[in-house]
Each structure stands twice: as structure tokens, then as C-alpha cells.
């Protein structure tokens, strides 16, 4: 299979249990594209096939520059496929492997959270946020992709089927318990921690450890000057209990921006309303302490 209709298949960009993503070329529009094709061994499973097509419809419905765009769909040799914009900047996973400055890591983290915010505003949970599902455009804007595990927030109450990637999966999601936007926030916290430190926040080699994580557990502290406010924020985002996390991707992005650039007047009200009070108190104390220390130094 080297061509599907007008689309030439050039190179495999990624693959999973259910589908393969190719970098391709639209011979009529003469532009590069990404083509996702359902795996042959799943093509005759009606439920998998429908979930695959639902992903395409959902991506098409959420018309936003922070979400990968689908512009064609079809079937080739009884295997459904859909065609998306090709994003040339690679993925956040590629950036994790490089030596990022804290500023660059924070920029990617904030952009990732803003991309997931678009999904939450559309009433959708991603459920599999990880570095390889976050694409980076030429302008360094992050786009969210792969909604194969996505679920509408209104349908997420009650026991759910466990789906996701253990290193980035919230404990309640791993258990199949009720999930909401805070489960995606946990995943964003794990991505941010890895961007800044180069390491995943928790060892998930033992699946039982994720299922029975103590309430007071937290990842190893970030090692670096000036990282204490971020360390406290990520401890909150990666809290075992959803109630202890920022309530949405928007709240987490606001808090990241506050840590990265100081308190912004336009964000203060929103942060106070959506981020846990204990986290705000901690951030305020740290900012006040830093300001006091600077004043003492100047006077001295």
C-alpha cells in the first residue's frame, strides 16, 4: 500500500495497536498530510471501526488551531482512514529527549495545557495525554492529537473502561473509577514534570503501585534554583486525589503562567476560583518571600 486515492504514503510517523499514522502527500493540493489508517486486523471489528471513525468526526467538529484538523475521510481495501494536517515540528516527546531550558519547558507545558483546555471547553476528555500525542507546530504552538480514547465529559461519570498510558494516567483512571477534567490535569502535570526534569514523576513498573498509591505521595522534588513554586504546583497537579488538583486544564495553564511570569492581574480571579486554596497560599508565600528577600538585599 503506497497510495490511497490521491494520497501518496511516504513514511510511517507512528503506530499503535489499532492504527498507523503515515506522513503522506496530497497530489491534488500538493501539500504534505498525515494519514491515519485502521490496522487490517481490526478492520472487521465493528466496535473498533466505529471508535476509529468517531475520532475523525470529533477532530473535525472541534475546529480550533490547537487541535489537529481532519479534512478528509474514506475507505481503502475495506480499511477506513482519515486525512489530517501534517504538523512538521514533531512531538513534545521529541523535545523531552533534548536539553530544554526551564523557560522552553514551561512554554511547551503552558501550550499543552491550553490545547487540552480547548477539548474541555468542547466537553471532551482526552484520557491519553502524553508527550507523543502533543504535536509542535513551526510557530511552537502545541496541538493536541489522537482522540482515540476521548470521551465526552457528560458520559464520563460512573465506572469507565480503563484506557491510557500508565506513566501519565491518573490513579482513579487506572482503577476505572469516575473521571473528569482533573484526570487530564494529572496527565498534563506528568508531562510538565518530564519536560522540566527529563524524568517521569513516578515509577510505574509495578502496576499495583499506581492502583494503590498513598494519598500523601508526591513525585521527587524538582532540583533547581527558583523551581519551588513549580514544584508545589506539580505536586498539586499530580495529587492522588482529584479534589487536590487544579479543576481544569484552564486552571492548570493559568497557574503555570503565574509561576512562569509572576502574577498576572487578568488571571488572579480565575486562579483563585479554580485552583485549590492550599496551593494558592503556598504560591503566595513563596512569591512574598522572594520579594522580601530581594528588598532586604537592596536595602542592605
Short mmCIF file of C-alpha atoms in Angstrom, two decimals:
data_model
loop_
_atom_site.label_atom_id
_atom_site.label_comp_id
_atom_site.label_asym_id
_atom_site.label_seq_id
_atom_site.Cartn_x
_atom_site.Cartn_y
_atom_site.Cartn_z
CA UNK A 1 0.00 0.00 0.00
CA UNK A 2 1.86 3.05 -1.28
CA UNK A 3 -1.07 5.19 -2.36
CA UNK A 4 -4.65 5.72 -1.20
CA UNK A 5 -6.63 7.58 -3.81
CA UNK A 6 -4.93 10.91 -4.33
CA UNK A 7 -2.74 10.48 -1.23
CA UNK A 8 0.79 9.13 -1.58
CA UNK A 9 2.14 7.34 1.51
CA UNK A 10 5.73 8.33 2.24
CA UNK A 11 6.85 7.37 5.74
CA UNK A 12 5.37 5.89 8.91
CA UNK A 13 5.19 8.54 11.63
CA UNK A 14 3.74 6.40 14.41
CA UNK A 15 1.75 3.29 15.08
CA UNK A 16 -0.23 1.62 17.80
CA UNK A 17 -2.34 -1.45 18.37
CA UNK A 18 -5.24 -0.11 16.31
CA UNK A 19 -3.84 2.20 13.65
CA UNK A 20 -0.80 3.55 11.82
CA UNK A 21 -0.12 7.20 11.03
CA UNK A 22 1.74 7.98 7.81
CA UNK A 23 3.29 11.16 6.53
CA UNK A 24 1.79 11.48 3.07
CA UNK A 25 1.34 13.87 0.18
CA UNK A 26 -1.90 15.16 -1.32
CA UNK A 27 -1.17 15.00 -5.07
CA UNK A 28 -4.04 17.32 -5.97
CA UNK A 29 -3.49 20.09 -3.41
CA UNK A 30 0.28 19.42 -3.46
CA UNK A 31 0.69 19.62 0.29
CA UNK A 32 2.06 17.24 2.94
CA UNK A 33 -0.58 15.48 5.02
CA UNK A 34 -0.87 12.96 7.85
CA UNK A 35 -2.97 9.87 7.17
CA UNK A 36 -4.27 7.60 9.92
CA UNK A 37 -5.24 4.10 8.75
CA UNK A 38 -7.03 1.47 10.83
CA UNK A 39 -4.98 -1.71 11.24
CA UNK A 40 -6.02 -4.53 8.94
CA UNK A 41 -6.59 -6.99 11.79
CA UNK A 42 -9.15 -4.61 13.36
CA UNK A 43 -10.94 -3.51 10.20
CA UNK A 44 -13.74 -6.07 10.62
CA UNK A 45 -14.41 -5.34 14.30
CA UNK A 46 -17.48 -3.10 14.22
CA UNK A 47 -16.85 -1.51 17.63
CA UNK A 48 -13.20 -0.65 16.89
CA UNK A 49 -14.10 0.61 13.44
CA UNK A 50 -16.80 2.88 14.86
CA UNK A 51 -14.44 4.24 17.53
CA UNK A 52 -11.87 4.99 14.82
CA UNK A 53 -14.44 6.91 12.76
CA UNK A 54 -15.74 8.68 15.88
CA UNK A 55 -12.25 10.06 16.47
CA UNK A 56 -12.24 11.57 12.96
CA UNK A 57 -15.68 13.11 13.47
CA UNK A 58 -14.69 14.53 16.85
CA UNK A 59 -11.48 16.07 15.50
CA UNK A 60 -13.48 17.58 12.65
CA UNK A 61 -16.11 19.01 14.99
CA UNK A 62 -13.58 20.77 17.25
CA UNK A 63 -12.48 23.47 14.85
CA UNK A 64 -9.59 25.14 16.64
CA UNK A 65 -5.93 25.81 15.73
CA UNK A 66 -4.84 23.99 18.90
CA UNK A 67 -6.44 20.71 17.78
CA UNK A 68 -5.24 18.72 14.76
CA UNK A 69 -7.67 19.20 11.86
CA UNK A 70 -9.26 16.42 9.79
CA UNK A 71 -10.24 17.36 6.25
CA UNK A 72 -10.95 14.06 4.51
CA UNK A 73 -12.14 10.57 5.36
CA UNK A 74 -12.55 7.42 3.30
CA UNK A 75 -12.08 3.67 2.93
CA UNK A 76 -9.34 1.78 1.09
CA UNK A 77 -9.46 -2.01 0.71
CA UNK A 78 -12.17 -2.03 3.39
CA UNK A 79 -9.91 -0.18 5.86
CA UNK A 80 -11.13 3.26 6.98
CA UNK A 81 -8.69 6.14 7.04
CA UNK A 82 -8.76 9.86 7.67
CA UNK A 83 -6.51 12.66 6.48
CA UNK A 84 -5.18 15.39 8.76
CA UNK A 85 -2.95 18.42 8.56
CA UNK A 86 0.71 17.45 8.76
CA UNK A 87 2.46 19.17 11.67
CA UNK A 88 6.19 19.40 10.82
CA UNK A 89 7.62 20.25 14.23
CA UNK A 90 7.49 16.74 15.69
CA UNK A 91 6.04 16.00 19.10
CA UNK A 92 6.58 17.09 22.67
CA UNK A 93 8.17 13.64 23.15
CA UNK A 94 10.92 14.71 20.75
CA UNK A 95 11.56 17.81 22.87
CA UNK A 96 11.72 15.82 26.10
CA UNK A 97 14.73 13.99 24.66
CA UNK A 98 16.60 17.26 24.10
CA UNK A 99 18.19 19.55 26.67
CA UNK A 100 15.42 22.06 27.33
CA UNK A 101 15.79 25.24 29.34
CA UNK A 102 13.19 25.73 32.05
CA UNK A 103 11.69 28.60 30.03
CA UNK A 104 11.32 26.38 26.95
CA UNK A 105 9.86 23.57 29.03
CA UNK A 106 7.33 25.92 30.61
CA UNK A 107 6.38 27.35 27.21
CA UNK A 108 5.59 23.85 25.92
CA UNK A 109 3.76 22.93 29.12
CA UNK A 110 1.55 26.02 29.02
CA UNK A 111 0.77 25.49 25.34
CA UNK A 112 -0.06 21.84 26.01
CA UNK A 113 -2.47 22.80 28.77
CA UNK A 114 -4.11 25.43 26.56
CA UNK A 115 -4.61 22.81 23.83
CA UNK A 116 -6.31 20.45 26.28
CA UNK A 117 -8.37 23.40 27.54
CA UNK A 118 -9.94 23.55 24.07
CA UNK A 119 -11.08 19.93 24.46
CA UNK A 120 -12.52 20.57 27.93
CA UNK A 121 -14.37 23.64 26.65
CA UNK A 122 -15.86 21.39 23.96
CA UNK A 123 -16.99 18.94 26.64
CA UNK A 124 -14.37 16.29 25.84
CA UNK A 125 -11.88 14.38 28.00
CA UNK A 126 -8.77 13.20 26.18
CA UNK A 127 -7.87 10.31 28.55
CA UNK A 128 -4.48 9.62 26.93
CA UNK A 129 -2.46 12.82 27.19
CA UNK A 130 1.24 12.09 26.81
CA UNK A 131 4.20 13.74 25.04
CA UNK A 132 3.76 11.74 21.83
CA UNK A 133 0.12 12.88 21.49
CA UNK A 134 1.08 16.56 21.64
CA UNK A 135 2.34 17.95 18.32
CA UNK A 136 4.56 21.02 17.93
CA UNK A 137 3.98 23.39 15.02
CA UNK A 138 6.60 25.60 13.34
CA UNK A 139 5.45 28.52 15.49
CA UNK A 140 5.98 26.38 18.64
CA UNK A 141 2.22 26.17 19.15
CA UNK A 142 1.21 22.81 20.61
CA UNK A 143 -1.66 20.89 19.02
CA UNK A 144 -3.43 18.01 20.71
CA UNK A 145 -3.88 14.85 18.64
CA UNK A 146 -5.03 11.22 18.90
CA UNK A 147 -8.52 11.33 20.35
CA UNK A 148 -8.94 7.57 20.04
CA UNK A 149 -9.54 7.29 23.80
CA UNK A 150 -11.51 10.53 24.14
CA UNK A 151 -14.84 10.58 25.94
CA UNK A 152 -17.48 13.24 26.36
CA UNK A 153 -17.39 14.70 29.87
CA UNK A 154 -21.16 14.19 30.23
CA UNK A 155 -20.65 10.45 29.63
CA UNK A 156 -17.64 10.01 31.93
CA UNK A 157 -19.49 9.62 35.23
CA UNK A 158 -19.64 6.18 36.81
CA UNK A 159 -17.26 3.31 36.20
CA UNK A 160 -15.32 3.65 32.94
CA UNK A 161 -13.18 1.32 30.88
CA UNK A 162 -9.50 1.79 31.77
CA UNK A 163 -7.59 3.39 28.90
CA UNK A 164 -4.45 5.46 28.69
CA UNK A 165 -0.71 5.19 29.30
CA UNK A 166 0.36 4.22 32.86
CA UNK A 167 3.16 6.80 33.20
CA UNK A 168 0.68 9.63 32.59
CA UNK A 169 -2.53 8.08 33.89
CA UNK A 170 -4.31 9.36 36.99
CA UNK A 171 -4.86 6.75 39.75
CA UNK A 172 -8.67 6.97 39.50
CA UNK A 173 -8.43 6.40 35.76
CA UNK A 174 -6.24 3.33 36.26
CA UNK A 175 -8.81 1.93 38.68
CA UNK A 176 -11.69 2.53 36.28
CA UNK A 177 -13.37 4.94 38.70
CA UNK A 178 -15.26 8.12 37.86
CA UNK A 179 -13.11 10.56 35.92
CA UNK A 180 -13.40 14.21 34.96
CA UNK A 181 -11.22 17.09 33.72
CA UNK A 182 -8.90 16.64 36.70
CA UNK A 183 -7.80 13.28 35.32
CA UNK A 184 -6.46 15.08 32.22
CA UNK A 185 -4.86 17.66 34.54
CA UNK A 186 -2.93 14.83 36.22
CA UNK A 187 -1.62 13.77 32.79
CA UNK A 188 -0.62 17.37 32.00
CA UNK A 189 1.20 17.51 35.33
CA UNK A 190 3.14 14.37 34.42
CA UNK A 191 4.05 15.82 31.01
CA UNK A 192 5.17 19.10 32.58
CA UNK A 193 7.27 17.31 35.21
CA UNK A 194 9.02 15.32 32.47
CA UNK A 195 9.60 18.42 30.33
CA UNK A 196 11.30 20.22 33.23
CA UNK A 197 13.21 17.32 34.79
CA UNK A 198 13.70 14.92 31.89
CA UNK A 199 12.21 12.15 34.05
CA UNK A 200 8.75 10.73 34.59
CA UNK A 201 7.30 11.68 38.00
CA UNK A 202 6.57 8.15 39.26
CA UNK A 203 7.89 4.65 38.70
CA UNK A 204 5.02 2.69 37.11
CA UNK A 205 6.90 -0.56 36.51
CA UNK A 206 4.65 -2.10 39.17
CA UNK A 207 1.01 -1.59 38.06
CA UNK A 208 -0.18 -2.25 41.60
CA UNK A 209 1.69 0.82 42.86
CA UNK A 210 -0.44 3.06 40.64
CA UNK A 211 -3.67 1.43 41.80
CA UNK A 212 -2.84 1.75 45.50
CA UNK A 213 -0.83 4.98 45.60
CA UNK A 214 -0.94 6.59 49.08
CA UNK A 215 -2.86 9.85 49.40
CA UNK A 216 0.22 11.75 50.57
CA UNK A 217 2.54 10.51 47.80
CA UNK A 218 4.28 13.06 45.59
CA UNK A 219 6.99 12.94 42.93
CA UNK A 220 10.65 13.67 43.77
CA UNK A 221 11.21 17.37 44.27
CA UNK A 222 12.48 19.34 41.31
CA UNK A 223 16.15 20.15 41.69
CA UNK A 224 16.99 23.69 40.66
CA UNK A 225 17.08 27.30 41.78
CA UNK A 226 13.73 29.06 41.52
CA UNK A 227 11.73 25.86 40.94
CA UNK A 228 9.97 25.73 44.32
CA UNK A 229 6.70 27.35 43.14
CA UNK A 230 6.59 24.98 40.15
CA UNK A 231 7.41 22.05 42.41
CA UNK A 232 4.40 22.85 44.61
CA UNK A 233 2.13 23.30 41.60
CA UNK A 234 3.14 19.95 40.11
CA UNK A 235 2.73 18.20 43.46
CA UNK A 236 -0.85 19.50 43.37
CA UNK A 237 -1.48 18.51 39.75
CA UNK A 238 -0.10 15.02 40.47
CA UNK A 239 -2.03 14.57 43.69
CA UNK A 240 -3.53 11.12 44.25
CA UNK A 241 -6.97 12.59 44.97
CA UNK A 242 -8.65 14.57 42.17
CA UNK A 243 -10.02 17.07 44.71
CA UNK A 244 -6.47 18.23 45.47
CA UNK A 245 -5.68 19.11 41.83
CA UNK A 246 -6.46 22.20 39.75
CA UNK A 247 -10.01 21.74 38.48
CA UNK A 248 -9.36 22.00 34.75
CA UNK A 249 -6.71 22.37 32.07
CA UNK A 250 -7.50 26.11 32.01
CA UNK A 251 -6.85 26.44 35.75
CA UNK A 252 -3.59 24.50 35.41
CA UNK A 253 -2.47 26.66 32.46
CA UNK A 254 -3.29 29.83 34.44
CA UNK A 255 -1.24 28.59 37.39
CA UNK A 256 1.69 27.65 35.11
CA UNK A 257 1.62 31.15 33.63
CA UNK A 258 1.57 32.64 37.11
CA UNK A 259 4.63 30.61 38.10
CA UNK A 260 6.41 31.34 34.81
CA UNK A 261 5.84 35.07 34.65
CA UNK A 262 4.60 36.28 38.01
CA UNK A 263 1.01 37.01 38.94
CA UNK A 264 -0.98 38.49 36.06
CA UNK A 265 -3.87 40.69 37.11
CA UNK A 266 -6.19 39.28 34.46
CA UNK A 267 -5.66 35.74 35.75
CA UNK A 268 -5.87 36.28 39.51
CA UNK A 269 -9.64 35.88 39.86
CA UNK A 270 -9.77 32.77 37.73
CA UNK A 271 -6.89 31.13 39.58
CA UNK A 272 -8.43 31.88 42.97
CA UNK A 273 -11.70 30.34 41.90
CA UNK A 274 -10.38 27.18 40.22
CA UNK A 275 -7.11 26.22 41.91
CA UNK A 276 -7.13 24.64 45.37
CA UNK A 277 -6.79 27.23 48.20
CA UNK A 278 -3.82 25.43 49.77
CA UNK A 279 -1.88 25.72 46.52
CA UNK A 280 -2.63 29.44 46.23
CA UNK A 281 -1.47 30.06 49.80
CA UNK A 282 1.78 28.23 49.09
CA UNK A 283 2.38 30.19 45.88
CA UNK A 284 1.62 33.48 47.64
CA UNK A 285 4.02 32.72 50.49
CA UNK A 286 6.79 31.80 48.08
CA UNK A 287 6.31 34.91 45.95
CA UNK A 288 6.16 37.15 49.07
CA UNK A 289 9.26 35.51 50.47
CA UNK A 290 11.19 36.08 47.27
CA UNK A 291 10.11 39.73 47.14
CA UNK A 292 11.07 40.31 50.78
CA UNK A 293 14.48 38.75 50.25
CA UNK A 294 15.11 40.97 47.24
CA UNK A 295 14.09 44.09 49.19
CA UNK A 296 16.38 43.19 52.10
CA UNK A 297 19.29 42.71 49.71
CA UNK A 298 18.76 46.11 48.07
CA UNK A 299 18.43 47.94 51.41
CA UNK A 300 21.49 46.19 52.78
#
